[in-house]
Amino acid sequence: MTESLPINPHCLLKCFEFYYLLCITSLPDWNLINQQCIYECENEVVADFNEYCSDDNNENEDQCHSCKYQCQENCIDCLDELKIETCKFGFYLIDNKCLSICGDLIVASDEKCDDQNKEPFDGCFKCLYSCPLNCQGCIDGQCINCENGYFLENNKCQEQCGNGIKTQNEECDDGNLFIEDGCSEICQIEIFWKCINDQKERSWCFQIINPTVELQFLNTTFNKQFILITSSQQVRLTDNHHNLTQNLKTQIINVSRSDYIITFDVEAEPTFEEPNEIQYLFTIEYIKQLEVELIFHIQFNITLVNNYGLEILKKEYSIKLTNPIVLSKAQKDLSKNTGLF
């Protein structure tokens, strides 16, 4: 507010030009109105009475208004612009500033809410409204509806196992609560199973088993026998310094190696870099007629795993063979002479 003084004696002291004890012109920064000298507050000059500041404007909330100090924001009592005495309710005097403290359960004027915790999706986070997790729409921190696959309960979007929609904390959801089908009753992938999701987020599960090796006897042609060795799944080597061929050991059990010759053709072979099926065609050529029981034996001296890291557990395989007819040289000559060959 402005200060006014009577003409005698104060206005005389602020008068620049007189006429018979009447002030005609006032000094600078003073206005002469009805023989009263009224000081101009907004002139950046602090007068010597009842004026504490001057900032050359009439703006409010800039720490000086009508030449009086204003308290800082959220302050209700201050000695000057530098010294705060009392803050508004919900604010605390910290470093000569009135600041709110989020988490004190008091909703101050610069806060929307205060639930005294740091949980990010419970409707209030850092003293501002926030939508609960997996909520599609909310008003003032209260969820109105949840995303697909969730149901609303106590202002939280809860997962619903068994509805055929895989949600964030579910490993799978195959649309049922059965066990031993790959996805358990709590929507977790069961051991030795793998689950994938289609575009509708429904899980489809299939069983993962260890790969195996199969030996198959094909046929016998005179003194030769043919055996096919295959794997049930694609596998790869775990050692990049070797190959599979170098780590296969084959034999006819209890038969001298001088009595037979084993060769093979590689039709498919895994490596360390590239998984593949095992497919070997073995040929056993007998040198002489054998009357003992013939058992073909193969041993893998290297580790082989499938795409899920499951290992071929069995390292040795055997298959019983029939005894082929091996003609001696004399028998072959006789056969030729009789036209059998």
Short mmCIF file of C-alpha atoms in Angstrom, two decimals:
data_model
loop_
_atom_site.label_atom_id
_atom_site.label_comp_id
_atom_site.label_asym_id
_atom_site.label_seq_id
_atom_site.Cartn_x
_atom_site.Cartn_y
_atom_site.Cartn_z
CA MET A 1 0.00 0.00 0.00
CA THR A 2 1.17 3.57 -0.58
CA GLU A 3 2.25 5.95 2.17
CA SER A 4 0.79 9.51 2.37
CA LEU A 5 1.99 12.42 4.53
CA PRO A 6 0.37 15.77 5.44
CA ILE A 7 1.83 18.88 3.90
CA ASN A 8 3.19 20.06 7.19
CA PRO A 9 5.89 19.17 7.93
CA HIS A 10 6.70 16.00 5.98
CA CYS A 11 5.55 17.01 2.57
CA LEU A 12 7.58 20.17 2.86
CA LEU A 13 10.65 17.98 3.15
CA LYS A 14 9.73 16.20 -0.07
CA CYS A 15 8.80 19.33 -1.97
CA PHE A 16 10.97 20.66 -4.74
CA GLU A 17 9.20 23.97 -5.48
CA PHE A 18 7.08 26.14 -3.11
CA TYR A 19 4.62 28.96 -3.48
CA TYR A 20 3.56 30.65 -0.25
CA LEU A 21 4.19 27.48 1.75
CA LEU A 22 2.30 25.45 -0.76
CA CYS A 23 4.13 22.69 -2.53
CA ILE A 24 3.92 23.09 -6.28
CA THR A 25 6.36 20.37 -7.40
CA SER A 26 7.48 17.32 -5.43
CA LEU A 27 10.88 15.74 -5.39
CA PRO A 28 11.61 12.80 -7.75
CA ASP A 29 9.91 9.48 -6.78
CA TRP A 30 7.17 11.42 -4.95
CA ASN A 31 3.72 12.37 -6.21
CA LEU A 32 1.94 15.54 -5.10
CA ILE A 33 -1.77 14.82 -4.66
CA ASN A 34 -4.03 17.32 -2.79
CA GLN A 35 -1.02 18.76 -1.00
CA GLN A 36 -0.02 15.28 0.11
CA CYS A 37 3.31 13.78 -0.90
CA ILE A 38 2.78 10.15 -1.88
CA TYR A 39 5.78 7.95 -2.48
CA GLU A 40 6.10 5.87 -5.64
CA CYS A 41 6.80 2.32 -4.41
CA GLU A 42 7.78 0.54 -7.64
CA ASN A 43 10.92 2.50 -8.43
CA GLU A 44 13.77 0.23 -7.22
CA VAL A 45 14.52 2.75 -4.42
CA VAL A 46 13.86 1.83 -0.79
CA ALA A 47 12.48 4.81 1.09
CA ASP A 48 13.47 5.62 4.61
CA PHE A 49 10.12 4.87 6.27
CA ASN A 50 7.75 1.93 6.39
CA GLU A 51 9.19 0.46 3.19
CA TYR A 52 11.28 -2.69 3.16
CA CYS A 53 11.90 -3.41 -0.50
CA SER A 54 11.32 -2.08 -3.98
CA ASP A 55 11.64 -4.07 -7.22
CA ASP A 56 10.29 -1.65 -9.82
CA ASN A 57 7.14 -3.72 -10.51
CA ASN A 58 3.74 -4.45 -9.09
CA GLU A 59 3.86 -8.21 -9.62
CA ASN A 60 2.67 -10.51 -6.88
CA GLU A 61 4.59 -13.51 -5.53
CA ASP A 62 8.04 -12.24 -6.52
CA GLN A 63 9.22 -11.76 -2.89
CA CYS A 64 8.46 -8.01 -2.93
CA HIS A 65 4.99 -6.51 -3.37
CA SER A 66 3.81 -2.99 -2.45
CA CYS A 67 7.30 -2.47 -1.04
CA LYS A 68 6.78 -5.20 1.55
CA TYR A 69 8.65 -8.49 1.75
CA GLN A 70 6.67 -11.54 0.67
CA CYS A 71 7.23 -14.97 2.18
CA GLN A 72 8.45 -17.71 -0.12
CA GLU A 73 5.98 -20.24 -1.50
CA ASN A 74 4.22 -22.30 1.16
CA CYS A 75 5.52 -20.01 3.93
CA ILE A 76 3.07 -18.25 6.27
CA ASP A 77 5.50 -16.25 8.38
CA CYS A 78 8.89 -14.75 7.53
CA LEU A 79 11.14 -11.96 8.78
CA ASP A 80 12.40 -10.99 5.35
CA GLU A 81 12.95 -12.63 2.00
CA LEU A 82 15.80 -14.68 3.46
CA LYS A 83 14.44 -15.80 6.82
CA ILE A 84 11.40 -18.10 7.05
CA GLU A 85 9.73 -18.57 10.41
CA THR A 86 6.72 -20.86 9.79
CA CYS A 87 5.58 -23.11 6.91
CA LYS A 88 2.10 -24.12 5.84
CA PHE A 89 0.65 -27.41 7.11
CA GLY A 90 2.20 -30.34 5.27
CA PHE A 91 5.44 -28.47 4.56
CA TYR A 92 8.71 -28.58 6.45
CA LEU A 93 11.40 -25.93 6.90
CA ILE A 94 14.46 -27.34 5.13
CA ASP A 95 17.43 -25.13 4.20
CA ASN A 96 15.23 -22.04 4.67
CA LYS A 97 12.64 -23.41 2.23
CA CYS A 98 9.18 -24.79 2.84
CA LEU A 99 9.21 -28.24 1.24
CA SER A 100 6.74 -31.09 1.30
CA ILE A 101 7.96 -34.60 2.12
CA CYS A 102 6.42 -37.38 0.07
CA GLY A 103 5.57 -40.35 2.25
CA ASP A 104 4.39 -38.54 5.40
CA LEU A 105 0.70 -39.37 4.75
CA ILE A 106 -0.05 -35.63 4.38
CA VAL A 107 -1.29 -34.53 0.96
CA ALA A 108 0.39 -31.13 0.58
CA SER A 109 -0.69 -28.58 -2.02
CA ASP A 110 1.98 -29.77 -4.49
CA GLU A 111 1.00 -33.46 -4.07
CA LYS A 112 -1.91 -35.41 -5.54
CA CYS A 113 -1.77 -38.27 -3.05
CA ASP A 114 0.42 -39.74 -0.30
CA ASP A 115 0.17 -43.41 0.69
CA GLN A 116 3.45 -43.60 2.65
CA ASN A 117 5.08 -46.25 0.41
CA LYS A 118 7.25 -46.53 -2.67
CA GLU A 119 5.25 -49.14 -4.58
CA PRO A 120 4.94 -47.95 -8.20
CA PHE A 121 1.61 -49.52 -9.24
CA ASP A 122 -0.72 -49.18 -6.26
CA GLY A 123 -2.53 -46.03 -7.41
CA CYS A 124 -0.09 -43.51 -5.91
CA PHE A 125 3.61 -43.26 -6.74
CA LYS A 126 5.93 -40.41 -5.75
CA CYS A 127 2.82 -38.63 -4.47
CA LEU A 128 1.23 -38.54 -7.93
CA TYR A 129 -1.66 -40.67 -9.15
CA SER A 130 -0.58 -43.78 -11.03
CA CYS A 131 -2.51 -46.58 -12.69
CA PRO A 132 -2.14 -50.04 -11.15
CA LEU A 133 -0.03 -52.51 -13.13
CA ASN A 134 -1.79 -54.00 -16.19
CA CYS A 135 -4.67 -51.51 -15.87
CA GLN A 136 -6.06 -50.10 -19.12
CA GLY A 137 -7.76 -47.06 -17.63
CA CYS A 138 -7.92 -45.38 -14.24
CA ILE A 139 -9.21 -42.21 -12.56
CA ASP A 140 -7.23 -40.66 -9.70
CA GLY A 141 -5.31 -43.90 -9.19
CA GLN A 142 -8.43 -46.10 -9.19
CA CYS A 143 -8.47 -48.73 -11.95
CA ILE A 144 -11.61 -48.86 -14.09
CA ASN A 145 -10.78 -51.85 -16.28
CA CYS A 146 -7.83 -54.23 -16.71
CA GLU A 147 -5.95 -55.49 -19.73
CA ASN A 148 -7.10 -58.67 -21.44
CA GLY A 149 -6.25 -61.70 -19.32
CA TYR A 150 -6.54 -59.91 -15.94
CA PHE A 151 -9.44 -59.34 -13.55
CA LEU A 152 -9.93 -56.39 -11.19
CA GLU A 153 -9.80 -57.05 -7.45
CA ASN A 154 -9.04 -54.51 -4.68
CA ASN A 155 -7.79 -51.99 -7.26
CA LYS A 156 -5.30 -54.52 -8.62
CA CYS A 157 -5.31 -56.33 -11.94
CA GLN A 158 -4.86 -59.97 -10.98
CA GLU A 159 -3.68 -62.76 -13.26
CA GLN A 160 -6.05 -65.64 -13.91
CA CYS A 161 -4.26 -68.90 -14.58
CA GLY A 162 -6.11 -71.24 -16.91
CA ASN A 163 -7.91 -68.67 -19.06
CA GLY A 164 -5.74 -69.36 -22.11
CA ILE A 165 -4.04 -65.95 -22.06
CA LYS A 166 -0.40 -65.90 -20.96
CA THR A 167 0.23 -62.86 -18.78
CA GLN A 168 3.38 -61.27 -17.36
CA ASN A 169 4.16 -63.55 -14.41
CA GLU A 170 2.95 -66.75 -16.08
CA GLU A 171 5.40 -69.00 -17.88
CA CYS A 172 2.52 -70.54 -19.82
CA ASP A 173 -1.28 -70.71 -19.96
CA ASP A 174 -2.80 -73.54 -21.96
CA GLY A 175 -6.40 -72.80 -21.00
CA ASN A 176 -6.75 -75.44 -18.27
CA LEU A 177 -5.53 -76.30 -14.78
CA PHE A 178 -4.46 -79.88 -15.53
CA ILE A 179 -1.03 -81.18 -14.55
CA GLU A 180 1.43 -83.29 -16.56
CA ASP A 181 0.40 -81.62 -19.82
CA GLY A 182 3.36 -79.25 -19.97
CA CYS A 183 1.73 -76.28 -18.20
CA SER A 184 0.95 -76.78 -14.51
CA GLU A 185 -2.07 -75.70 -12.48
CA ILE A 186 -0.15 -72.55 -11.46
CA CYS A 187 0.84 -71.74 -15.06
CA GLN A 188 4.47 -72.80 -14.78
CA ILE A 189 6.24 -74.90 -17.44
CA GLU A 190 6.72 -78.44 -16.19
CA ILE A 191 10.07 -80.21 -16.31
CA PHE A 192 11.03 -81.74 -19.68
CA TRP A 193 8.40 -79.66 -21.48
CA LYS A 194 8.56 -76.59 -23.69
CA CYS A 195 5.68 -74.20 -24.31
CA ILE A 196 5.19 -71.62 -27.06
CA ASN A 197 2.44 -69.04 -27.54
CA ASP A 198 0.39 -68.28 -30.62
CA GLN A 199 -0.87 -64.82 -31.57
CA LYS A 200 -3.75 -65.08 -29.10
CA GLU A 201 -1.27 -65.74 -26.28
CA ARG A 202 -2.52 -69.29 -25.73
CA SER A 203 0.31 -71.66 -24.81
CA TRP A 204 0.95 -74.86 -26.72
CA CYS A 205 3.23 -77.31 -24.93
CA PHE A 206 5.20 -80.31 -26.11
CA GLN A 207 7.44 -82.72 -24.27
CA ILE A 208 11.20 -82.48 -24.45
CA ILE A 209 13.01 -85.81 -24.18
CA ASN A 210 16.63 -86.84 -24.43
CA PRO A 211 17.77 -87.80 -27.92
CA THR A 212 18.53 -91.46 -28.58
CA VAL A 213 20.34 -93.55 -31.19
CA GLU A 214 18.74 -96.40 -33.10
CA LEU A 215 20.46 -99.30 -34.89
CA GLN A 216 18.52 -100.90 -37.75
CA PHE A 217 19.55 -104.06 -39.57
CA LEU A 218 18.76 -103.61 -43.27
CA ASN A 219 19.71 -106.78 -45.14
CA THR A 220 22.34 -109.37 -45.99
CA THR A 221 23.85 -109.77 -49.44
CA PHE A 222 26.09 -112.83 -49.61
CA ASN A 223 28.97 -112.07 -47.23
CA LYS A 224 27.93 -108.45 -46.57
CA GLN A 225 25.51 -107.03 -44.04
CA PHE A 226 24.13 -103.47 -43.90
CA ILE A 227 23.23 -101.55 -40.74
CA LEU A 228 21.72 -98.06 -40.54
CA ILE A 229 22.43 -95.87 -37.50
CA THR A 230 20.19 -92.82 -36.90
CA SER A 231 19.36 -90.36 -34.11
CA SER A 232 15.85 -89.52 -32.90
CA GLN A 233 16.56 -85.75 -32.94
CA GLN A 234 19.02 -83.28 -34.32
CA VAL A 235 22.10 -83.09 -32.12
CA ARG A 236 25.40 -81.27 -32.05
CA LEU A 237 28.86 -81.84 -30.60
CA THR A 238 29.89 -80.03 -27.41
CA ASP A 239 33.59 -80.15 -28.32
CA ASN A 240 34.76 -78.11 -31.30
CA HIS A 241 38.13 -79.89 -31.48
CA HIS A 242 36.77 -83.23 -32.72
CA ASN A 243 34.27 -84.66 -35.16
CA LEU A 244 31.84 -87.52 -34.71
CA THR A 245 33.51 -89.90 -37.16
CA GLN A 246 36.77 -89.81 -35.22
CA ASN A 247 34.94 -90.72 -32.03
CA LEU A 248 33.02 -93.80 -33.16
CA LYS A 249 34.26 -97.24 -32.19
CA THR A 250 32.72 -100.28 -33.91
CA GLN A 251 33.32 -104.02 -33.63
CA ILE A 252 31.80 -107.50 -33.89
CA ILE A 253 31.90 -108.81 -30.34
CA ASN A 254 34.10 -111.87 -29.73
CA VAL A 255 35.23 -112.03 -33.36
CA SER A 256 38.75 -111.36 -34.55
CA ARG A 257 39.08 -108.20 -36.59
CA SER A 258 40.91 -110.20 -39.25
CA ASP A 259 37.63 -112.03 -39.97
CA TYR A 260 35.63 -108.96 -41.05
CA ILE A 261 35.93 -105.45 -42.46
CA ILE A 262 33.67 -102.54 -41.39
CA THR A 263 33.21 -99.48 -43.61
CA PHE A 264 30.59 -96.74 -43.55
CA ASP A 265 29.02 -93.95 -45.58
CA VAL A 266 28.07 -90.68 -43.88
CA GLU A 267 24.65 -89.49 -45.03
CA ALA A 268 24.13 -86.92 -42.24
CA GLU A 269 26.52 -85.84 -39.50
CA PRO A 270 26.30 -83.15 -36.77
CA THR A 271 29.16 -80.79 -35.94
CA PHE A 272 29.92 -78.34 -33.16
CA GLU A 273 28.59 -75.40 -35.17
CA GLU A 274 25.64 -77.06 -36.93
CA PRO A 275 23.14 -79.45 -35.32
CA ASN A 276 22.03 -82.30 -37.54
CA GLU A 277 20.66 -85.81 -37.41
CA ILE A 278 23.00 -88.79 -37.24
CA GLN A 279 22.71 -91.04 -40.28
CA TYR A 280 25.46 -93.57 -40.98
CA LEU A 281 25.24 -96.61 -43.25
CA PHE A 282 27.64 -99.34 -42.08
CA THR A 283 28.74 -102.24 -44.26
CA ILE A 284 30.18 -105.38 -42.67
CA GLU A 285 32.09 -107.66 -45.03
CA TYR A 286 32.94 -111.11 -43.66
CA ILE A 287 36.16 -112.79 -44.73
CA LYS A 288 35.21 -116.33 -43.70
CA GLN A 289 32.26 -118.29 -42.47
CA LEU A 290 31.57 -117.70 -38.77
CA GLU A 291 29.50 -120.00 -36.60
CA VAL A 292 29.58 -117.92 -33.40
CA GLU A 293 26.84 -115.49 -32.40
CA LEU A 294 27.35 -112.19 -34.21
CA ILE A 295 26.68 -108.95 -32.32
CA PHE A 296 27.47 -105.59 -33.88
CA HIS A 297 28.55 -103.04 -31.24
CA ILE A 298 29.05 -99.27 -31.58
CA GLN A 299 30.36 -96.84 -28.98
CA PHE A 300 30.18 -92.99 -28.97
CA ASN A 301 33.23 -91.44 -27.32
CA ILE A 302 31.95 -87.88 -27.50
CA THR A 303 29.08 -85.89 -25.95
CA LEU A 304 26.09 -85.07 -28.16
CA VAL A 305 23.22 -82.78 -27.11
CA ASN A 306 19.98 -81.61 -28.72
CA ASN A 307 18.81 -78.01 -29.21
CA TYR A 308 17.67 -77.84 -25.57
CA GLY A 309 20.96 -79.09 -24.16
CA LEU A 310 19.67 -82.58 -23.39
CA GLU A 311 22.35 -85.21 -23.90
CA ILE A 312 22.34 -88.60 -25.59
CA LEU A 313 22.67 -90.51 -22.35
CA LYS A 314 23.41 -93.95 -23.73
CA LYS A 315 26.87 -94.19 -25.26
CA GLU A 316 26.92 -97.84 -26.39
CA TYR A 317 24.50 -99.75 -28.64
CA SER A 318 24.40 -103.33 -29.91
CA ILE A 319 22.34 -105.33 -32.39
CA LYS A 320 22.27 -109.09 -32.98
CA LEU A 321 23.01 -110.21 -36.53
CA THR A 322 22.30 -113.34 -38.52
CA ASN A 323 25.18 -115.47 -39.71
CA PRO A 324 25.77 -114.84 -43.42
CA ILE A 325 26.97 -117.52 -45.79
CA VAL A 326 30.60 -116.97 -46.71
CA LEU A 327 31.85 -119.26 -49.47
CA SER A 328 35.41 -120.49 -49.53
CA LYS A 329 37.47 -120.13 -52.70
CA ALA A 330 36.80 -123.76 -53.63
CA GLN A 331 33.06 -123.27 -53.09
CA LYS A 332 33.08 -120.14 -55.24
CA ASP A 333 34.89 -121.96 -58.05
CA LEU A 334 32.43 -124.85 -57.84
CA SER A 335 29.51 -122.46 -57.92
CA LYS A 336 30.85 -120.77 -61.01
CA ASN A 337 31.30 -124.09 -62.76
CA THR A 338 27.76 -125.14 -61.94
CA GLY A 339 26.36 -121.79 -63.04
CA LEU A 340 25.12 -120.65 -59.62
CA PHE A 341 27.02 -117.35 -59.92
#
